[in-house]
Amino acid sequence: MASVLAIASVLAALPALTMGAAITPRGSDIVGGTTAALGEFPYIVSLSTGGSHFCGGVLIDSRTVVTAGHCTIDQRASSVKVRAGTLTWASGGTQVGVSSLTLHPSYTVDSQGVPDNDVGVWHLATAIPTSSTIGYATLPASGSDPAAGTTLTVAGWGTTSENSNSLPSTLRKVSVPVVARATCDNDYDGEISNNMFCAAVAAGGKDSCSGDSGGPIVDPSGTLVGVVPWGQGCAERGFPGVYTRLGNYVSFINSNRG
């Protein structure tokens, strides 16, 4: 679920790849998923500019959102909004402004358009307290790495198919197993770094997609283990969704909390 706005420059250089959980701008919907229940992902937020959703994010305390770096790099704090506590990105819940955006200092995009250290931290201008529909995500242990075969759940408002240009209005979710890093690296011709992990069903058909970028992927205990960065297409067989491995960024995130 990446935003076309956030990754337009990257996509121009890499037509075959797209940002989000599978090199496609991950959007506001999930391929092969189902509608989420209100409060099921109390920490997910919609990031918008000009009234349009462009990425997801994750609330980790009352003033801090974690998202993808490519959702951060081309944005201005004064131009973006964060909405929490609702199933619909366009209305409801609580919407606040942003005071500052921090991109990981080692964020890079290679010659193939693939980002690494793809994480950013946003400070909110107004605190968002917990409620019946709002909560804060738990970060993983520093250095942790989701084990191959573990079933994870990703949520977002990204497109429901690779060729769709419209975002679903209601939050969706899908469960996918972790793919061994070596297998995924082979699928992507050596593009998978130790800062990434992959997840997909072998047959394809389930994935995050455009508009989902920056949104959460959680383990069975509900711990936030990653955010959506990129992938090849959406739910394509043989091309798992790729996620930022947050276990490598716990220190960076904690040192930049609001």
PDB file of N, CA and C in Angstrom, residues 159-243:
ATOM      1  N   THR A 159      -5.081  -0.629  -2.621  1.00  0.00           N
ATOM      2  CA  THR A 159      -5.913  -1.178  -3.688  1.00  0.00           C
ATOM      3  C   THR A 159      -6.060  -2.685  -3.545  1.00  0.00           C
ATOM      4  N   THR A 160      -7.178  -3.208  -4.036  1.00  0.00           N
ATOM      5  CA  THR A 160      -7.456  -4.639  -3.893  1.00  0.00           C
ATOM      6  C   THR A 160      -6.962  -5.462  -5.072  1.00  0.00           C
ATOM      7  N   SER A 161      -6.400  -4.784  -6.064  1.00  0.00           N
ATOM      8  CA  SER A 161      -5.795  -5.508  -7.179  1.00  0.00           C
ATOM      9  C   SER A 161      -4.697  -4.643  -7.771  1.00  0.00           C
ATOM     10  N   GLU A 162      -3.767  -5.296  -8.460  1.00  0.00           N
ATOM     11  CA  GLU A 162      -2.604  -4.592  -9.003  1.00  0.00           C
ATOM     12  C   GLU A 162      -2.985  -3.510  -9.996  1.00  0.00           C
ATOM     13  N   ASN A 163      -4.051  -3.714 -10.749  1.00  0.00           N
ATOM     14  CA  ASN A 163      -4.412  -2.781 -11.812  1.00  0.00           C
ATOM     15  C   ASN A 163      -5.464  -1.762 -11.401  1.00  0.00           C
ATOM     16  N   SER A 164      -5.826  -1.768 -10.119  1.00  0.00           N
ATOM     17  CA  SER A 164      -6.849  -0.835  -9.653  1.00  0.00           C
ATOM     18  C   SER A 164      -6.242   0.524  -9.337  1.00  0.00           C
ATOM     19  N   ASN A 165      -6.978   1.588  -9.647  1.00  0.00           N
ATOM     20  CA  ASN A 165      -6.535   2.944  -9.328  1.00  0.00           C
ATOM     21  C   ASN A 165      -7.331   3.553  -8.187  1.00  0.00           C
ATOM     22  N   SER A 166      -8.285   2.806  -7.641  1.00  0.00           N
ATOM     23  CA  SER A 166      -9.121   3.342  -6.568  1.00  0.00           C
ATOM     24  C   SER A 166      -8.841   2.620  -5.264  1.00  0.00           C
ATOM     25  N   LEU A 167      -8.960   3.368  -4.168  1.00  0.00           N
ATOM     26  CA  LEU A 167      -8.723   2.809  -2.845  1.00  0.00           C
ATOM     27  C   LEU A 167     -10.036   2.417  -2.200  1.00  0.00           C
ATOM     28  N   PRO A 168     -10.078   1.276  -1.521  1.00  0.00           N
ATOM     29  CA  PRO A 168     -11.286   0.906  -0.809  1.00  0.00           C
ATOM     30  C   PRO A 168     -11.487   1.862   0.351  1.00  0.00           C
ATOM     31  N   SER A 169     -12.711   2.096   0.723  1.00  0.00           N
ATOM     32  CA  SER A 169     -12.992   3.045   1.800  1.00  0.00           C
ATOM     33  C   SER A 169     -12.831   2.426   3.176  1.00  0.00           C
ATOM     34  N   THR A 170     -12.892   1.101   3.270  1.00  0.00           N
ATOM     35  CA  THR A 170     -12.873   0.423   4.566  1.00  0.00           C
ATOM     36  C   THR A 170     -11.589  -0.381   4.755  1.00  0.00           C
ATOM     37  N   LEU A 171     -11.043  -0.345   5.965  1.00  0.00           N
ATOM     38  CA  LEU A 171      -9.810  -1.056   6.297  1.00  0.00           C
ATOM     39  C   LEU A 171      -9.943  -2.552   6.027  1.00  0.00           C
ATOM     40  N   ARG A 172      -8.891  -3.134   5.447  1.00  0.00           N
ATOM     41  CA  ARG A 172      -8.882  -4.558   5.152  1.00  0.00           C
ATOM     42  C   ARG A 172      -7.625  -5.211   5.721  1.00  0.00           C
ATOM     43  N   LYS A 173      -7.651  -6.539   5.788  1.00  0.00           N
ATOM     44  CA  LYS A 173      -6.534  -7.292   6.362  1.00  0.00           C
ATOM     45  C   LYS A 173      -6.328  -8.573   5.570  1.00  0.00           C
ATOM     46  N   VAL A 174      -5.122  -9.142   5.689  1.00  0.00           N
ATOM     47  CA  VAL A 174      -4.839 -10.434   5.080  1.00  0.00           C
ATOM     48  C   VAL A 174      -3.708 -11.092   5.866  1.00  0.00           C
ATOM     49  N   SER A 175      -3.739 -12.414   5.961  1.00  0.00           N
ATOM     50  CA  SER A 175      -2.689 -13.157   6.658  1.00  0.00           C
ATOM     51  C   SER A 175      -1.802 -13.868   5.642  1.00  0.00           C
ATOM     52  N   VAL A 176      -0.489 -13.759   5.856  1.00  0.00           N
ATOM     53  CA  VAL A 176       0.485 -14.351   4.939  1.00  0.00           C
ATOM     54  C   VAL A 176       1.655 -14.931   5.737  1.00  0.00           C
ATOM     55  N   PRO A 177       2.213 -16.065   5.311  1.00  0.00           N
ATOM     56  CA  PRO A 177       3.358 -16.655   6.010  1.00  0.00           C
ATOM     57  C   PRO A 177       4.676 -16.016   5.577  1.00  0.00           C
ATOM     58  N   VAL A 178       5.629 -15.972   6.517  1.00  0.00           N
ATOM     59  CA  VAL A 178       6.961 -15.457   6.218  1.00  0.00           C
ATOM     60  C   VAL A 178       7.682 -16.426   5.277  1.00  0.00           C
ATOM     61  N   VAL A 179       8.339 -15.869   4.274  1.00  0.00           N
ATOM     62  CA  VAL A 179       9.128 -16.638   3.311  1.00  0.00           C
ATOM     63  C   VAL A 179      10.602 -16.532   3.704  1.00  0.00           C
ATOM     64  N   ALA A 180      11.340 -17.617   3.632  1.00  0.00           N
ATOM     65  CA  ALA A 180      12.766 -17.590   3.966  1.00  0.00           C
ATOM     66  C   ALA A 180      13.474 -16.487   3.182  1.00  0.00           C
ATOM     67  N   ARG A 181      14.343 -15.743   3.865  1.00  0.00           N
ATOM     68  CA  ARG A 181      14.999 -14.605   3.219  1.00  0.00           C
ATOM     69  C   ARG A 181      15.799 -15.045   1.987  1.00  0.00           C
ATOM     70  N   ALA A 182      16.482 -16.166   2.071  1.00  0.00           N
ATOM     71  CA  ALA A 182      17.275 -16.634   0.928  1.00  0.00           C
ATOM     72  C   ALA A 182      16.394 -16.925  -0.282  1.00  0.00           C
ATOM     73  N   THR A 183      15.227 -17.493  -0.038  1.00  0.00           N
ATOM     74  CA  THR A 183      14.287 -17.776  -1.127  1.00  0.00           C
ATOM     75  C   THR A 183      13.801 -16.486  -1.761  1.00  0.00           C
ATOM     76  N   CYS A 184      13.426 -15.537  -0.915  1.00  0.00           N
ATOM     77  CA  CYS A 184      12.929 -14.254  -1.417  1.00  0.00           C
ATOM     78  C   CYS A 184      14.027 -13.498  -2.159  1.00  0.00           C
ATOM     79  N   ASP A 185      15.247 -13.543  -1.634  1.00  0.00           N
ATOM     80  CA  ASP A 185      16.372 -12.867  -2.282  1.00  0.00           C
ATOM     81  C   ASP A 185      16.602 -13.439  -3.678  1.00  0.00           C
ATOM     82  N   ASN A 186      16.431 -14.735  -3.812  1.00  0.00           N
ATOM     83  CA  ASN A 186      16.557 -15.361  -5.127  1.00  0.00           C
ATOM     84  C   ASN A 186      15.437 -14.904  -6.059  1.00  0.00           C
ATOM     85  N   ASP A 187      14.218 -14.793  -5.516  1.00  0.00           N
ATOM     86  CA  ASP A 187      13.082 -14.328  -6.318  1.00  0.00           C
ATOM     87  C   ASP A 187      13.314 -12.919  -6.853  1.00  0.00           C
ATOM     88  N   TYR A 188      13.991 -12.098  -6.052  1.00  0.00           N
ATOM     89  CA  TYR A 188      14.211 -10.699  -6.411  1.00  0.00           C
ATOM     90  C   TYR A 188      15.639 -10.414  -6.873  1.00  0.00           C
ATOM     91  N   ASP A 189      16.338 -11.438  -7.319  1.00  0.00           N
ATOM     92  CA  ASP A 189      17.671 -11.268  -7.915  1.00  0.00           C
ATOM     93  C   ASP A 189      18.639 -10.497  -7.024  1.00  0.00           C
ATOM     94  N   GLY A 190      18.656 -10.857  -5.738  1.00  0.00           N
ATOM     95  CA  GLY A 190      19.645 -10.288  -4.832  1.00  0.00           C
ATOM     96  C   GLY A 190      19.306  -8.940  -4.231  1.00  0.00           C
ATOM     97  N   GLU A 191      18.041  -8.509  -4.316  1.00  0.00           N
ATOM     98  CA  GLU A 191      17.655  -7.189  -3.807  1.00  0.00           C
ATOM     99  C   GLU A 191      17.259  -7.189  -2.330  1.00  0.00           C
ATOM    100  N   ILE A 192      17.159  -8.352  -1.698  1.00  0.00           N
ATOM    101  CA  ILE A 192      16.645  -8.419  -0.328  1.00  0.00           C
ATOM    102  C   ILE A 192      17.787  -8.322   0.682  1.00  0.00           C
ATOM    103  N   SER A 193      17.821  -7.240   1.444  1.00  0.00           N
ATOM    104  CA  SER A 193      18.865  -7.042   2.448  1.00  0.00           C
ATOM    105  C   SER A 193      18.433  -7.623   3.787  1.00  0.00           C
ATOM    106  N   ASN A 194      19.335  -7.593   4.748  1.00  0.00           N
ATOM    107  CA  ASN A 194      19.042  -8.075   6.089  1.00  0.00           C
ATOM    108  C   ASN A 194      18.059  -7.163   6.817  1.00  0.00           C
ATOM    109  N   ASN A 195      17.767  -6.011   6.235  1.00  0.00           N
ATOM    110  CA  ASN A 195      16.816  -5.063   6.820  1.00  0.00           C
ATOM    111  C   ASN A 195      15.391  -5.314   6.344  1.00  0.00           C
ATOM    112  N   MET A 196      15.204  -6.373   5.586  1.00  0.00           N
ATOM    113  CA  MET A 196      13.900  -6.693   5.011  1.00  0.00           C
ATOM    114  C   MET A 196      13.510  -8.127   5.351  1.00  0.00           C
ATOM    115  N   PHE A 197      12.219  -8.407   5.313  1.00  0.00           N
ATOM    116  CA  PHE A 197      11.741  -9.785   5.318  1.00  0.00           C
ATOM    117  C   PHE A 197      10.583  -9.877   4.338  1.00  0.00           C
ATOM    118  N   CYS A 198      10.244 -11.094   3.957  1.00  0.00           N
ATOM    119  CA  CYS A 198       9.228 -11.298   2.928  1.00  0.00           C
ATOM    120  C   CYS A 198       8.107 -12.189   3.449  1.00  0.00           C
ATOM    121  N   ALA A 199       6.928 -12.019   2.893  1.00  0.00           N
ATOM    122  CA  ALA A 199       5.782 -12.838   3.290  1.00  0.00           C
ATOM    123  C   ALA A 199       4.832 -12.975   2.107  1.00  0.00           C
ATOM    124  N   ALA A 200       4.303 -14.184   1.932  1.00  0.00           N
ATOM    125  CA  ALA A 200       3.377 -14.443   0.823  1.00  0.00           C
ATOM    126  C   ALA A 200       2.896 -15.879   0.897  1.00  0.00           C
ATOM    127  N   VAL A 201       1.751 -16.139   0.290  1.00  0.00           N
ATOM    128  CA  VAL A 201       1.325 -17.523   0.089  1.00  0.00           C
ATOM    129  C   VAL A 201       1.946 -17.994  -1.219  1.00  0.00           C
ATOM    130  N   ALA A 202       2.340 -19.254  -1.282  1.00  0.00           N
ATOM    131  CA  ALA A 202       3.072 -19.765  -2.439  1.00  0.00           C
ATOM    132  C   ALA A 202       2.305 -19.609  -3.747  1.00  0.00           C
ATOM    133  N   ALA A 203       0.983 -19.737  -3.683  1.00  0.00           N
ATOM    134  CA  ALA A 203       0.175 -19.669  -4.899  1.00  0.00           C
ATOM    135  C   ALA A 203      -0.121 -18.245  -5.346  1.00  0.00           C
ATOM    136  N   GLY A 204       0.290 -17.250  -4.541  1.00  0.00           N
ATOM    137  CA  GLY A 204      -0.063 -15.879  -4.853  1.00  0.00           C
ATOM    138  C   GLY A 204      -1.507 -15.600  -4.465  1.00  0.00           C
ATOM    139  N   GLY A 205      -1.991 -14.401  -4.798  1.00  0.00           N
ATOM    140  CA  GLY A 205      -3.394 -14.071  -4.545  1.00  0.00           C
ATOM    141  C   GLY A 205      -3.667 -13.358  -3.245  1.00  0.00           C
ATOM    142  N   LYS A 206      -2.650 -13.249  -2.358  1.00  0.00           N
ATOM    143  CA  LYS A 206      -2.828 -12.522  -1.101  1.00  0.00           C
ATOM    144  C   LYS A 206      -1.606 -11.642  -0.883  1.00  0.00           C
ATOM    145  N   ASP A 207      -1.848 -10.338  -0.618  1.00  0.00           N
ATOM    146  CA  ASP A 207      -0.722  -9.415  -0.485  1.00  0.00           C
ATOM    147  C   ASP A 207      -1.246  -8.043  -0.093  1.00  0.00           C
ATOM    148  N   SER A 208      -0.318  -7.174   0.295  1.00  0.00           N
ATOM    149  CA  SER A 208      -0.641  -5.761   0.395  1.00  0.00           C
ATOM    150  C   SER A 208      -0.480  -5.196  -1.012  1.00  0.00           C
ATOM    151  N   CYS A 209      -0.953  -3.964  -1.228  1.00  0.00           N
ATOM    152  CA  CYS A 209      -0.878  -3.416  -2.576  1.00  0.00           C
ATOM    153  C   CYS A 209      -0.787  -1.901  -2.490  1.00  0.00           C
ATOM    154  N   SER A 210      -0.968  -1.214  -3.626  1.00  0.00           N
ATOM    155  CA  SER A 210      -0.815   0.229  -3.653  1.00  0.00           C
ATOM    156  C   SER A 210      -1.661   0.905  -2.591  1.00  0.00           C
ATOM    157  N   GLY A 211      -1.032   1.830  -1.819  1.00  0.00           N
ATOM    158  CA  GLY A 211      -1.745   2.546  -0.772  1.00  0.00           C
ATOM    159  C   GLY A 211      -1.521   1.939   0.586  1.00  0.00           C
ATOM    160  N   ASP A 212      -0.973   0.727   0.658  1.00  0.00           N
ATOM    161  CA  ASP A 212      -0.732   0.063   1.932  1.00  0.00           C
ATOM    162  C   ASP A 212       0.622   0.440   2.525  1.00  0.00           C
ATOM    163  N   SER A 213       1.496   1.050   1.755  1.00  0.00           N
ATOM    164  CA  SER A 213       2.832   1.376   2.231  1.00  0.00           C
ATOM    165  C   SER A 213       2.789   2.056   3.583  1.00  0.00           C
ATOM    166  N   GLY A 214       3.739   1.668   4.434  1.00  0.00           N
ATOM    167  CA  GLY A 214       3.851   2.271   5.761  1.00  0.00           C
ATOM    168  C   GLY A 214       2.955   1.655   6.798  1.00  0.00           C
ATOM    169  N   GLY A 215       1.990   0.837   6.369  1.00  0.00           N
ATOM    170  CA  GLY A 215       1.065   0.211   7.301  1.00  0.00           C
ATOM    171  C   GLY A 215       1.691  -0.960   8.035  1.00  0.00           C
ATOM    172  N   PRO A 216       0.982  -1.510   9.027  1.00  0.00           N
ATOM    173  CA  PRO A 216       1.546  -2.539   9.894  1.00  0.00           C
ATOM    174  C   PRO A 216       1.444  -3.961   9.367  1.00  0.00           C
ATOM    175  N   ILE A 217       2.444  -4.761   9.730  1.00  0.00           N
ATOM    176  CA  ILE A 217       2.353  -6.209   9.630  1.00  0.00           C
ATOM    177  C   ILE A 217       2.738  -6.732  11.010  1.00  0.00           C
ATOM    178  N   VAL A 218       1.864  -7.542  11.597  1.00  0.00           N
ATOM    179  CA  VAL A 218       2.029  -7.963  12.991  1.00  0.00           C
ATOM    180  C   VAL A 218       2.103  -9.479  13.103  1.00  0.00           C
ATOM    181  N   ASP A 219       2.762  -9.946  14.184  1.00  0.00           N
ATOM    182  CA  ASP A 219       2.874 -11.383  14.411  1.00  0.00           C
ATOM    183  C   ASP A 219       1.662 -11.888  15.188  1.00  0.00           C
ATOM    184  N   PRO A 220       1.578 -13.194  15.469  1.00  0.00           N
ATOM    185  CA  PRO A 220       0.392 -13.733  16.150  1.00  0.00           C
ATOM    186  C   PRO A 220       0.120 -13.131  17.521  1.00  0.00           C
ATOM    187  N   SER A 221       1.146 -12.558  18.175  1.00  0.00           N
ATOM    188  CA  SER A 221       0.937 -11.927  19.482  1.00  0.00           C
ATOM    189  C   SER A 221       0.494 -10.480  19.354  1.00  0.00           C
ATOM    190  N   GLY A 222       0.442  -9.969  18.113  1.00  0.00           N
ATOM    191  CA  GLY A 222       0.065  -8.585  17.883  1.00  0.00           C
ATOM    192  C   GLY A 222       1.236  -7.625  17.884  1.00  0.00           C
ATOM    193  N   THR A 223       2.455  -8.138  18.016  1.00  0.00           N
ATOM    194  CA  THR A 223       3.647  -7.287  17.991  1.00  0.00           C
ATOM    195  C   THR A 223       3.902  -6.776  16.577  1.00  0.00           C
ATOM    196  N   LEU A 224       4.238  -5.498  16.485  1.00  0.00           N
ATOM    197  CA  LEU A 224       4.535  -4.879  15.197  1.00  0.00           C
ATOM    198  C   LEU A 224       5.926  -5.325  14.739  1.00  0.00           C
ATOM    199  N   VAL A 225       6.003  -6.172  13.734  1.00  0.00           N
ATOM    200  CA  VAL A 225       7.300  -6.675  13.282  1.00  0.00           C
ATOM    201  C   VAL A 225       7.795  -5.981  12.023  1.00  0.00           C
ATOM    202  N   GLY A 226       6.900  -5.272  11.318  1.00  0.00           N
ATOM    203  CA  GLY A 226       7.330  -4.608  10.102  1.00  0.00           C
ATOM    204  C   GLY A 226       6.325  -3.592   9.617  1.00  0.00           C
ATOM    205  N   VAL A 227       6.759  -2.824   8.615  1.00  0.00           N
ATOM    206  CA  VAL A 227       5.848  -1.937   7.891  1.00  0.00           C
ATOM    207  C   VAL A 227       5.999  -2.248   6.406  1.00  0.00           C
ATOM    208  N   VAL A 228       4.974  -1.904   5.659  1.00  0.00           N
ATOM    209  CA  VAL A 228       4.921  -2.240   4.229  1.00  0.00           C
ATOM    210  C   VAL A 228       5.822  -1.312   3.423  1.00  0.00           C
ATOM    211  N   PRO A 229       6.816  -1.866   2.668  1.00  0.00           N
ATOM    212  CA  PRO A 229       7.576  -1.006   1.784  1.00  0.00           C
ATOM    213  C   PRO A 229       7.384  -1.254   0.298  1.00  0.00           C
ATOM    214  N   TRP A 230       7.681  -2.462  -0.205  1.00  0.00           N
ATOM    215  CA  TRP A 230       7.661  -2.634  -1.660  1.00  0.00           C
ATOM    216  C   TRP A 230       7.448  -4.087  -2.063  1.00  0.00           C
ATOM    217  N   GLY A 231       7.392  -4.307  -3.385  1.00  0.00           N
ATOM    218  CA  GLY A 231       7.226  -5.643  -3.931  1.00  0.00           C
ATOM    219  C   GLY A 231       7.018  -5.575  -5.431  1.00  0.00           C
ATOM    220  N   GLN A 232       7.053  -6.714  -6.101  1.00  0.00           N
ATOM    221  CA  GLN A 232       6.805  -6.779  -7.545  1.00  0.00           C
ATOM    222  C   GLN A 232       5.327  -7.028  -7.774  1.00  0.00           C
ATOM    223  N   GLY A 233       4.641  -6.014  -8.304  1.00  0.00           N
ATOM    224  CA  GLY A 233       3.213  -6.148  -8.519  1.00  0.00           C
ATOM    225  C   GLY A 233       2.491  -6.320  -7.196  1.00  0.00           C
ATOM    226  N   CYS A 234       1.332  -6.960  -7.230  1.00  0.00           N
ATOM    227  CA  CYS A 234       0.546  -7.229  -6.024  1.00  0.00           C
ATOM    228  C   CYS A 234       0.061  -8.672  -6.072  1.00  0.00           C
ATOM    229  N   ALA A 235       0.470  -9.458  -5.078  1.00  0.00           N
ATOM    230  CA  ALA A 235       0.023 -10.846  -4.947  1.00  0.00           C
ATOM    231  C   ALA A 235       0.412 -11.715  -6.136  1.00  0.00           C
ATOM    232  N   GLU A 236       1.533 -11.383  -6.790  1.00  0.00           N
ATOM    233  CA  GLU A 236       1.981 -12.198  -7.915  1.00  0.00           C
ATOM    234  C   GLU A 236       2.693 -13.454  -7.415  1.00  0.00           C
ATOM    235  N   ARG A 237       2.397 -14.585  -8.017  1.00  0.00           N
ATOM    236  CA  ARG A 237       3.065 -15.842  -7.678  1.00  0.00           C
ATOM    237  C   ARG A 237       4.570 -15.702  -7.933  1.00  0.00           C
ATOM    238  N   GLY A 238       5.376 -16.113  -6.953  1.00  0.00           N
ATOM    239  CA  GLY A 238       6.823 -16.053  -7.110  1.00  0.00           C
ATOM    240  C   GLY A 238       7.445 -14.731  -6.742  1.00  0.00           C
ATOM    241  N   PHE A 239       6.629 -13.745  -6.312  1.00  0.00           N
ATOM    242  CA  PHE A 239       7.151 -12.450  -5.885  1.00  0.00           C
ATOM    243  C   PHE A 239       6.495 -12.060  -4.564  1.00  0.00           C
ATOM    244  N   PRO A 240       7.074 -12.504  -3.447  1.00  0.00           N
ATOM    245  CA  PRO A 240       6.488 -12.199  -2.131  1.00  0.00           C
ATOM    246  C   PRO A 240       6.446 -10.698  -1.870  1.00  0.00           C
ATOM    247  N   GLY A 241       5.562 -10.298  -0.962  1.00  0.00           N
ATOM    248  CA  GLY A 241       5.582  -8.929  -0.474  1.00  0.00           C
ATOM    249  C   GLY A 241       6.830  -8.734   0.371  1.00  0.00           C
ATOM    250  N   VAL A 242       7.424  -7.549   0.309  1.00  0.00           N
ATOM    251  CA  VAL A 242       8.647  -7.248   1.052  1.00  0.00           C
ATOM    252  C   VAL A 242       8.334  -6.206   2.117  1.00  0.00           C
ATOM    253  N   TYR A 243       8.873  -6.413   3.322  1.00  0.00           N
ATOM    254  CA  TYR A 243       8.554  -5.569   4.472  1.00  0.00           C
ATOM    255  C   TYR A 243       9.820  -5.087   5.170  1.00  0.00           C
TER     256      TYR A 243
END
